[in-house]
Coordinates of C-alpha atoms in Angstrom, one line a residue:
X1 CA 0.0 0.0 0.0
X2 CA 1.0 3.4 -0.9
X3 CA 0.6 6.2 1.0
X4 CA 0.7 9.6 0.8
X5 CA 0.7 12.7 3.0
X6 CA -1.9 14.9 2.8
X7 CA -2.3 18.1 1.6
X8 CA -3.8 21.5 2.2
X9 CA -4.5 24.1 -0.2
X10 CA -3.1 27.5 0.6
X11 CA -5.3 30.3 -1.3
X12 CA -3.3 32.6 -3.8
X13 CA -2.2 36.4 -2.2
X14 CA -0.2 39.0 -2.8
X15 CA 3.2 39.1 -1.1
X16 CA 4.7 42.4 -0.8
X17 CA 8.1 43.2 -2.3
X18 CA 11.0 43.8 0.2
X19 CA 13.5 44.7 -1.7
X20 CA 14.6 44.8 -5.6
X21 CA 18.7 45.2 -6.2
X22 CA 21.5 43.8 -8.5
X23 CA 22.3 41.1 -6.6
X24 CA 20.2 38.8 -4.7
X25 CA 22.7 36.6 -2.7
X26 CA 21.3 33.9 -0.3
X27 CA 23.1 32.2 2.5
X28 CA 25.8 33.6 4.6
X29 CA 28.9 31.2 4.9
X30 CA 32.0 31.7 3.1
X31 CA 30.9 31.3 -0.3
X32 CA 27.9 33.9 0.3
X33 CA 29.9 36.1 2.4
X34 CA 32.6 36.9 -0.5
X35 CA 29.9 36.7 -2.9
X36 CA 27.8 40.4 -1.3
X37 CA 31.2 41.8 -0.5
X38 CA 32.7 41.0 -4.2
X39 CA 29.2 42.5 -6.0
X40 CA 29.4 45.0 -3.9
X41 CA 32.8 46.4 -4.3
X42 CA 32.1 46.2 -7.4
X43 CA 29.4 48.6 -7.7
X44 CA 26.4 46.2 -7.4
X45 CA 23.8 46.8 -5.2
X46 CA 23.4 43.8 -3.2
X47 CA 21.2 41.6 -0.3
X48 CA 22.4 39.3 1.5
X49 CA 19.8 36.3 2.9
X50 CA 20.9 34.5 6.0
X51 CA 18.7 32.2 8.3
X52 CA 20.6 33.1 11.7
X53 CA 21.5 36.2 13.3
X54 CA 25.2 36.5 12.4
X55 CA 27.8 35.3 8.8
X56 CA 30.2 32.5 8.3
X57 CA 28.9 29.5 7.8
X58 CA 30.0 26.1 9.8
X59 CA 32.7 28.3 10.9
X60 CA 30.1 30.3 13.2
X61 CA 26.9 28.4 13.2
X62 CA 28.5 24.8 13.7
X63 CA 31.7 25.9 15.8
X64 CA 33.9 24.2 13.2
X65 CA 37.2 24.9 14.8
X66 CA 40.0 25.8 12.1
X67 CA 39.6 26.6 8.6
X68 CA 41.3 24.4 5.9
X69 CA 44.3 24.9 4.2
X70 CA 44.5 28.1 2.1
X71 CA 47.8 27.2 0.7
X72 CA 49.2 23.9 -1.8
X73 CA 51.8 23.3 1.1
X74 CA 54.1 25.6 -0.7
X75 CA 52.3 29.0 -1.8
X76 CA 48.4 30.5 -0.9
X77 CA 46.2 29.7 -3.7
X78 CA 43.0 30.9 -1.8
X79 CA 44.2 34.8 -1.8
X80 CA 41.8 37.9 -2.4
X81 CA 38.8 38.0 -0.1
X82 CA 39.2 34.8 1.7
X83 CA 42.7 35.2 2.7
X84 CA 41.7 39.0 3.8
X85 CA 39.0 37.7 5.8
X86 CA 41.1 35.3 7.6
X87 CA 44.3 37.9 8.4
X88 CA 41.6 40.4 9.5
X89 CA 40.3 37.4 11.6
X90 CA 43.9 37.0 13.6
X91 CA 44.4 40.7 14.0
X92 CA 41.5 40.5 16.0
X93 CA 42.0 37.3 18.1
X94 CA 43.4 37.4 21.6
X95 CA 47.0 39.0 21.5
X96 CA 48.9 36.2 23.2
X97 CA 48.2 33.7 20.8
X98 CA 47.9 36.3 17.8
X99 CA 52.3 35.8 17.1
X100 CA 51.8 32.0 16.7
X101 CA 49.6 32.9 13.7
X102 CA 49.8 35.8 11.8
X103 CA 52.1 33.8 9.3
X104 CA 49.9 30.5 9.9
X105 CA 47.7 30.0 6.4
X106 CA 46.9 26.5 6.9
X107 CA 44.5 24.7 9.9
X108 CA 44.4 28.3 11.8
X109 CA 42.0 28.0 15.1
X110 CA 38.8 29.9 14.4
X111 CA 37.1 32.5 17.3
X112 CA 33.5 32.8 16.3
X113 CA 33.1 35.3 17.8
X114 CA 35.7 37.6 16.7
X115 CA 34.9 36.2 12.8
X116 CA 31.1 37.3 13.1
X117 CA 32.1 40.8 14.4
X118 CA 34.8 41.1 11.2
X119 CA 32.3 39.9 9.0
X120 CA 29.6 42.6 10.2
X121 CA 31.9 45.3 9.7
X122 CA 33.1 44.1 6.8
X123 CA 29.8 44.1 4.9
X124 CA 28.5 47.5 6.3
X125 CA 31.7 49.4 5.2
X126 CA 30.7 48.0 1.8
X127 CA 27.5 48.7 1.8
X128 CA 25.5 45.1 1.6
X129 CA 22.2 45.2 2.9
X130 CA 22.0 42.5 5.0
X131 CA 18.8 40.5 6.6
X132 CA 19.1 38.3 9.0
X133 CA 16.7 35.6 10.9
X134 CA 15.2 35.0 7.3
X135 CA 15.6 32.4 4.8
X136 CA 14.0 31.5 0.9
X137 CA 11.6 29.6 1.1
X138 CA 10.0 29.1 -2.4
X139 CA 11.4 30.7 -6.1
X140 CA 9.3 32.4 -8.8
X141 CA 10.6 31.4 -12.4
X142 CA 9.9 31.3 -15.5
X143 CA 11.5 30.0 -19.4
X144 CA 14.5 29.0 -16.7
X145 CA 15.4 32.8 -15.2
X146 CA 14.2 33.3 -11.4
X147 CA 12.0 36.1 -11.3
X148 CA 12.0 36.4 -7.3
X149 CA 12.7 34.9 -4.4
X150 CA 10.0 34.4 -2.0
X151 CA 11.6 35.0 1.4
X152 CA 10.4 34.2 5.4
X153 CA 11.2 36.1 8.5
X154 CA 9.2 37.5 11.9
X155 CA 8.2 40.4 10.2
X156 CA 5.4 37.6 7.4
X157 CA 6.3 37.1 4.0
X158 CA 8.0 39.0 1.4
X159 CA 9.4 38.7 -2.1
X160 CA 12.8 40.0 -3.0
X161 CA 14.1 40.5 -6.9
X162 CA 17.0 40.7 -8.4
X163 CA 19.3 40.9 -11.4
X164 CA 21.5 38.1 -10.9
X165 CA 20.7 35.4 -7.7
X166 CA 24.0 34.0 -5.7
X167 CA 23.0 30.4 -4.6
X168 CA 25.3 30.0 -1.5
X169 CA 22.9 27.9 0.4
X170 CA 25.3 25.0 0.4
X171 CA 22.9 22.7 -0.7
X172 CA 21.1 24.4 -3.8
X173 CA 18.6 25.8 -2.4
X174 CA 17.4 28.1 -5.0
X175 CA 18.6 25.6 -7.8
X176 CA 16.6 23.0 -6.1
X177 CA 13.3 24.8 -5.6
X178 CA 14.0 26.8 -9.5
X179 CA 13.4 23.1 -10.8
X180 CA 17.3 23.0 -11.6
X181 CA 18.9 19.3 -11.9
X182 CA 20.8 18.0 -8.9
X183 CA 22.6 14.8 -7.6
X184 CA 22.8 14.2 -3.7
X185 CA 25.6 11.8 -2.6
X186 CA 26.8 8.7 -3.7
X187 CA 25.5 5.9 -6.4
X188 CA 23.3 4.4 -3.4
X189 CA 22.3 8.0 -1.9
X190 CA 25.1 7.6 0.6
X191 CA 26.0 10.5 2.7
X192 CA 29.1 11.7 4.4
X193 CA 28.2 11.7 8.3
X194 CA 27.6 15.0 10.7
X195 CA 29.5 16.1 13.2
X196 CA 28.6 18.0 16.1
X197 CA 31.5 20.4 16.5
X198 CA 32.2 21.8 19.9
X199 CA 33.9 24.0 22.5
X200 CA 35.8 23.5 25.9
X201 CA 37.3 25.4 28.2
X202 CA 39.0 25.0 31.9
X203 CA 41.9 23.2 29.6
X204 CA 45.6 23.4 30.5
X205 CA 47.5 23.2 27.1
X206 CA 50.5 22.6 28.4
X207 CA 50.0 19.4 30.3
X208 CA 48.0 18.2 27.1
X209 CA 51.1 18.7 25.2
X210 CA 53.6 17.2 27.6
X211 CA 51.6 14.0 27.5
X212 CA 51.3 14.2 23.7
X213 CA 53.3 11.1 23.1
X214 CA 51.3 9.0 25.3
X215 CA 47.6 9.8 24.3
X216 CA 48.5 11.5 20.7
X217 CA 48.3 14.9 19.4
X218 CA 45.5 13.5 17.4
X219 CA 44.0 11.6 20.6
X220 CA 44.7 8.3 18.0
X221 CA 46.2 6.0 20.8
X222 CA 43.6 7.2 23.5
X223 CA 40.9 6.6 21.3
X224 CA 41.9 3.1 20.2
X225 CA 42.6 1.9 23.5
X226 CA 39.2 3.5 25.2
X227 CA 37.2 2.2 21.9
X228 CA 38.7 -1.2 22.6
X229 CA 37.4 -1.3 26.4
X230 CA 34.3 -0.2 25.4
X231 CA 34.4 3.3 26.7
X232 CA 34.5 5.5 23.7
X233 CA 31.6 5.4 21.2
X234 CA 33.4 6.9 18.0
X235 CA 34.1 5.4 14.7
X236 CA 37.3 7.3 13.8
X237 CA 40.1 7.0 15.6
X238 CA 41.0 11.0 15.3
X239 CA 40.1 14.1 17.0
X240 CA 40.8 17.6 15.6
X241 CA 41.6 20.1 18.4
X242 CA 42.7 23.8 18.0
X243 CA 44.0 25.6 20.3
X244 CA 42.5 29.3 20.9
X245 CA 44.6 30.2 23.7
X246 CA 46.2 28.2 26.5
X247 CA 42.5 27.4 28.5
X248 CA 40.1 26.9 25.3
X249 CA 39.7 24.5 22.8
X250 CA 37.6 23.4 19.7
X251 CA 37.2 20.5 18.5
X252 CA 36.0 18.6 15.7
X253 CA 35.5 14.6 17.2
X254 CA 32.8 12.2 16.4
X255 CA 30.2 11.7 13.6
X256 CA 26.4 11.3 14.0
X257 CA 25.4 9.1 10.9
X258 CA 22.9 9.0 8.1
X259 CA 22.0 12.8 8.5
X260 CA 20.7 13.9 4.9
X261 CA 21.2 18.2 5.7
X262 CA 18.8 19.2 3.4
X263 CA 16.1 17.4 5.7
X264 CA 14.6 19.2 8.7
X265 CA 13.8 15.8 10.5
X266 CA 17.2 14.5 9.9
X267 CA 18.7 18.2 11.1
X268 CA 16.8 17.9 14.4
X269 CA 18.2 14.1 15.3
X270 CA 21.1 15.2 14.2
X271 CA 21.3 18.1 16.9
X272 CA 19.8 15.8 19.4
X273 CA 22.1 12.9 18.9
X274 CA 25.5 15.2 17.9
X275 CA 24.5 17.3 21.8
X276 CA 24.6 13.9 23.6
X277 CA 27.9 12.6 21.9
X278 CA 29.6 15.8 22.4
X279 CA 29.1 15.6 26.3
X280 CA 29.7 11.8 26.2
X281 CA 33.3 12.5 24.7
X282 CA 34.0 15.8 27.1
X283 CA 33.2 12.9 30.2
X284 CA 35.9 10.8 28.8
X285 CA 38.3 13.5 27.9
X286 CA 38.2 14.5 31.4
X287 CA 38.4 11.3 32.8
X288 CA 41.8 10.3 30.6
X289 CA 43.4 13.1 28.7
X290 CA 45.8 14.8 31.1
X291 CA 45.1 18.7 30.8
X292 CA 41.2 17.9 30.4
X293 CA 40.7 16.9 33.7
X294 CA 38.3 20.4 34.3
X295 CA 36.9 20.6 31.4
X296 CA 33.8 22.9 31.1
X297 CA 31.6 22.2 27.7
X298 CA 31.3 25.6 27.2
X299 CA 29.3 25.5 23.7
X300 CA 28.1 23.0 20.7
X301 CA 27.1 23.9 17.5
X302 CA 24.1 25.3 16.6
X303 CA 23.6 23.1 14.0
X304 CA 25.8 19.4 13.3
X305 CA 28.1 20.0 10.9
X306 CA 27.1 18.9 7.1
X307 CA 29.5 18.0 4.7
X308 CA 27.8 17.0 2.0
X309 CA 24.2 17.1 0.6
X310 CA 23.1 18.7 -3.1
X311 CA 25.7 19.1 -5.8
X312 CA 24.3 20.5 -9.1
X313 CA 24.3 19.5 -12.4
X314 CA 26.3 22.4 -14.2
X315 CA 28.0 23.4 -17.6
X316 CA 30.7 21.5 -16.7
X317 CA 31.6 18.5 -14.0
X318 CA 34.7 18.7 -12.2
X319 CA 35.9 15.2 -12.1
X320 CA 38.3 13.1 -9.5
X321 CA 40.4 12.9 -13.1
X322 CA 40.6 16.4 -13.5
X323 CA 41.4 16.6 -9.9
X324 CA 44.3 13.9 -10.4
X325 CA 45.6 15.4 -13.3
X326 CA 45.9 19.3 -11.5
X327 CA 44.0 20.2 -14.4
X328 CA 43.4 23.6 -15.9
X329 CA 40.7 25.3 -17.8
X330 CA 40.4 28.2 -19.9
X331 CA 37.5 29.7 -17.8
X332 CA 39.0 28.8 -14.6
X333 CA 38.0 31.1 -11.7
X334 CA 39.8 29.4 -8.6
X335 CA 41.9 27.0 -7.9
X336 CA 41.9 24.2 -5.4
X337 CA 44.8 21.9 -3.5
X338 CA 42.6 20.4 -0.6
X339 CA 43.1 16.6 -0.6
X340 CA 40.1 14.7 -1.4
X341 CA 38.6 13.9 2.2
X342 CA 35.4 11.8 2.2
X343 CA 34.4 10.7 5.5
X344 CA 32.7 6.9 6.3
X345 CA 29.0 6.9 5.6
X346 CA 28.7 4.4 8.1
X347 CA 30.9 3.4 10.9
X348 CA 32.3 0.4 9.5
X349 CA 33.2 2.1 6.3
X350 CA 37.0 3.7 5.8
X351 CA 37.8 7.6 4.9
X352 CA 39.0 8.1 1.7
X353 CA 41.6 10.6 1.3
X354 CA 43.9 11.4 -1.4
X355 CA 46.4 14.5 -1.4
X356 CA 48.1 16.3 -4.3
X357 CA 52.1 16.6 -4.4
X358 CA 52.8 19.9 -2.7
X359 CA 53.0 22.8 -5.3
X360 CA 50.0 21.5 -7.2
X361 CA 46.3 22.3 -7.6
X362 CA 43.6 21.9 -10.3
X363 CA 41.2 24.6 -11.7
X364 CA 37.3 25.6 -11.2
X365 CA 35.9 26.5 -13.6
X366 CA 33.3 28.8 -14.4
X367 CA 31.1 26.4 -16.2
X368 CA 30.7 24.5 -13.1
X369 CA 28.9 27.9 -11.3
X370 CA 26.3 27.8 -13.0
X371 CA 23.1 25.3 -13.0
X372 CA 22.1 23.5 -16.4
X373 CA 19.0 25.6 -17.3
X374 CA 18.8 28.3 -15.5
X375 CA 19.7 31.4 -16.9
X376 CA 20.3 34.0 -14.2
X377 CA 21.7 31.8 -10.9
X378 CA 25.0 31.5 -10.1
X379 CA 25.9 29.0 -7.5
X380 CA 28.9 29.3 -5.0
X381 CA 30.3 27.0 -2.4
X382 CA 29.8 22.6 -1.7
X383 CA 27.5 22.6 -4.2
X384 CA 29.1 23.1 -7.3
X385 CA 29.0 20.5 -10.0
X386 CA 31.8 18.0 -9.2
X387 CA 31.5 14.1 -9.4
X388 CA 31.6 12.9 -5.2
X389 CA 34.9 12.8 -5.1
X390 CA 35.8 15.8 -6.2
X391 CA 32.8 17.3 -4.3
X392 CA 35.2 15.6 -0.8
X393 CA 38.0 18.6 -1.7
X394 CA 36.7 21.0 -2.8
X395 CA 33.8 21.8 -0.6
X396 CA 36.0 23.1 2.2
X397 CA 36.0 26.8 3.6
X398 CA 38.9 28.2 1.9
X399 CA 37.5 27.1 -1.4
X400 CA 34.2 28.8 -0.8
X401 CA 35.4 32.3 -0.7
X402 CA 37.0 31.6 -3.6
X403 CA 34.1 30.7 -5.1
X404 CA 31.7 32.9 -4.1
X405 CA 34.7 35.9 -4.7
X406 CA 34.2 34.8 -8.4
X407 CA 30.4 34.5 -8.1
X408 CA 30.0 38.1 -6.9
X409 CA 32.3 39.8 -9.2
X410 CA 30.6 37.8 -12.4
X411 CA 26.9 39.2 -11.0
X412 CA 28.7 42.7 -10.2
X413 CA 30.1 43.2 -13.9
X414 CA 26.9 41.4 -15.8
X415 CA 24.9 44.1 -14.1
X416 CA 27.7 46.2 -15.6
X417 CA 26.6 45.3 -19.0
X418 CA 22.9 45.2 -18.4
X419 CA 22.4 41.1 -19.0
X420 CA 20.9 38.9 -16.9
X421 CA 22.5 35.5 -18.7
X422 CA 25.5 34.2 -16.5
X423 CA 26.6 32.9 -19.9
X424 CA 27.5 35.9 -21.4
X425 CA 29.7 37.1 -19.2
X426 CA 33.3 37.7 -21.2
X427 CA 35.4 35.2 -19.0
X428 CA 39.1 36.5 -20.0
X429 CA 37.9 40.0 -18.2
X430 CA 36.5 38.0 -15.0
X431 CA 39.3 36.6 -14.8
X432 CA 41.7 39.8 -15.2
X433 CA 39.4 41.5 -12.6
X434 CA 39.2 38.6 -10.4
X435 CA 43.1 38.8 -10.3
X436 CA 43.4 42.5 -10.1
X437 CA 41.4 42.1 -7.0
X438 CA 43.7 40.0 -5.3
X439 CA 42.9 36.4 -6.4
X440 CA 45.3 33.4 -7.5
X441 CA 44.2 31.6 -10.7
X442 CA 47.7 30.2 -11.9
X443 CA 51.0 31.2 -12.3
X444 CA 50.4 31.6 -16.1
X445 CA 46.9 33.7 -15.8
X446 CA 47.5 35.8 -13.3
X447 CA 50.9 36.8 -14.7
X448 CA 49.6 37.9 -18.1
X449 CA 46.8 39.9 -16.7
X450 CA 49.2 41.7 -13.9
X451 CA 51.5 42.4 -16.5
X452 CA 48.5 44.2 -18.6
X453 CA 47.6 46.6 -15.3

């Protein structure tokens, strides 16, 4: 027997309009983030969409607790507004700790709190209208262009419209509910697990670190000795820890499995089950990690930490090939060196991770921006069109202010020209703008446009 939920039948209205600008850009991480402040910089007039009352993402709604590499172990290749964002970020940070990282471009701690205040700041000095505590909730579109975006808050609901619309919803939001063509996870539907990211504090860093042969800096012995006894229940034998000062640590430890994050029911177990794991590993941290003897769990994320859900179908798929062979494109508007990190879908599967030699990196192109069919979206961050694998590297942090850098300027300078079709953007002056600005595209682009300034 079939069945099938019922329905009820909501009478047409008129929804008033909010707000109509260049540059309609929804979500608030990374990708989202560089996306308003590109377009805006740029001359665009732009709104920014975010569901909670503050930017950045898993960095500040999930308390993940360092960003990702920026660099290919040799040289940054996430510059421009990402790697601005993340000095600015240490400048700010408590001055004790700030000398151990103000040259650190790789697995630097993150304060939340300091990033949220930087990234207010940073999008009132350029003049983004930003709206908190609201999300999209349904898209008008029509012969594949999105006429408006349908949005929710406290104050009812309104419609916003725009020239160009930013998809930086990490999981395709507007793509999705614009009819575009997606993929979610593996052949079988398989999803990377959550993890509830969290915060301690009460620690003493340097008894942790004196012990650090016993127990690992990684917690790896620890963890296989307590999961052997029965004592620990986590599937990987790791723990990511970074230090914000000598008394305060995040960390990123333990998965909560089969949580699909573009699923509300799935989201709510996961927060239940990803709050009880994170106090069941602060109880055994204190009772076997020497320097975690006091700790306090001072916070958990506000949401479990997704790393994978929609990827759309674009102009172009970024495959693990391309990846393997550091390949580049002639539309290429970042470029990525994260290994490929895919995390067990189930506990008694493996992690699959494979790194580039240092010094090398593969292109993004354009083409994989921008959602097969639709006309006038341009989609930033995790859910670009890549094949799974691919989708494993290149969805980290770093990468998505790349990303969304490129996303904002393309929107900025099609509003230049008066189109609305993401495909008619000339690429060649994207990409000398994108480099003017700061970014890193290759040694070969971004020396021929520099030399043209």
């Amino acid at each position: 027997m079939t069945h099938t939920k019922s329905e009820i039948h909501v009478p047409e209205r008129r929804i008033p309009l909010y707000s109509e600008v260049d540059v309609v850009v929804a979500g608030g991480g990374p990708s989202g983030v560089a996306a308003a402040l590109a377009a805006a910089r740029n001359g665009a007039s732009v709104l920014l969409i975010e569901q909670r009352g503050y930017l950045g993402g898993m960095a500040t709604v999930s308390q993940v607790p360092a960003f990702c590499p920026y660099t290919d172990q040799v040289k940054p290749v996430i510059r421009g507004i990402g790697l601005e964002i993340l000095n600015d970020m240490k400048l700010n940070m408590e001055e004790t700790f700030r000398k151990d990282w103000q040259d650190l471009l790789d697995w630097v701690p993150i304060d939340a709190e300091v990033l949220k205040r930087v990234l207010d700041k940073k999008m009132m000095e350029a003049g983004v209208q930003v709206l908190y505590h609201t999300f999209v909730g349904d898209i008008l579109h029509k012969d594949g262009y999105v006429e408006a975006a349908v949005i929710h808050n406290k104050s009812g609901t309104q419609a916003v419209k725009g020239n160009i619309y930013i998809d930086a919803t990490s999981d395709a939001d507007i793509t999705h509910l614009a009819g575009g063509q997606l993929i979610k996870g593996g052949e079988n539907g398989e999803l990377q697990p959550g993890t509830m990211c969290f915060v301690l504090n009460n620690l003493d860093r340097s008894n942790f670190f004196s012990n650090v042969e016993v127990h690992g800096k990684d917690l790896k012995h620890a963890i296989r000795k307590a999961k052997t006894e029965g004592r620990l229940r986590v599937a990987r034998e790791w723990a990511g820890i970074s230090w914000l000062n000598n008394h305060t640590a995040g960390l990123n430890f333990g998965h909560v499995f089969g949580i699909d994050g573009s699923n509300a029911e799935d989201l709510t177990r996961g927060a239940i089950e990803g709050r009880a794991l994170a106090a069941h590993i602060t109880e055994w941290l204190r009772e076997t990690v020497p320097g975690f003897e006091n700790a306090f769990l001072t916070v958990t994320g506000e949401q479990v930490g997704i790393r994978e859900t929609r990827r759309i179908v674009g102009d172009y798929t970024i495959t693990a090939d391309d990846f393997m062979a550091c390949r580049s494109f002639p539309d290429d508007i970042a470029r990525n060196a994260y290994f490929i990190d895919i995390h067990m879908a189930k506990p008694t599967s493996g992690m699959t991770m494979i790194h580039l030699p240092a010094g090398e990196s593969h292109g993004i192109p354009y083409r994989s921006l921008l959602p097969a069919g639709i006309h006038n979206v341009i989609v930033a961050g995790r859910s670009i069109s890549t094949d799974r694998a691919t989708q494993g590297s290149a969805r980290v942090m770093p990468n998505c202010f790349a990303m969304g850098e490129a996303a904002g300027t393309a929107a900025a300078m099609l509003r230049e020209n008066g189109a609305k079709e993401t495909r008619s953007i000339d690429v060649s002056a994207l990409q000398c703008r994108l480099v003017r600005q700061g970014a890193w595209l290759g040694e070969g682009i971004n020396e021929r446009y520099l030399e043209k300034a």
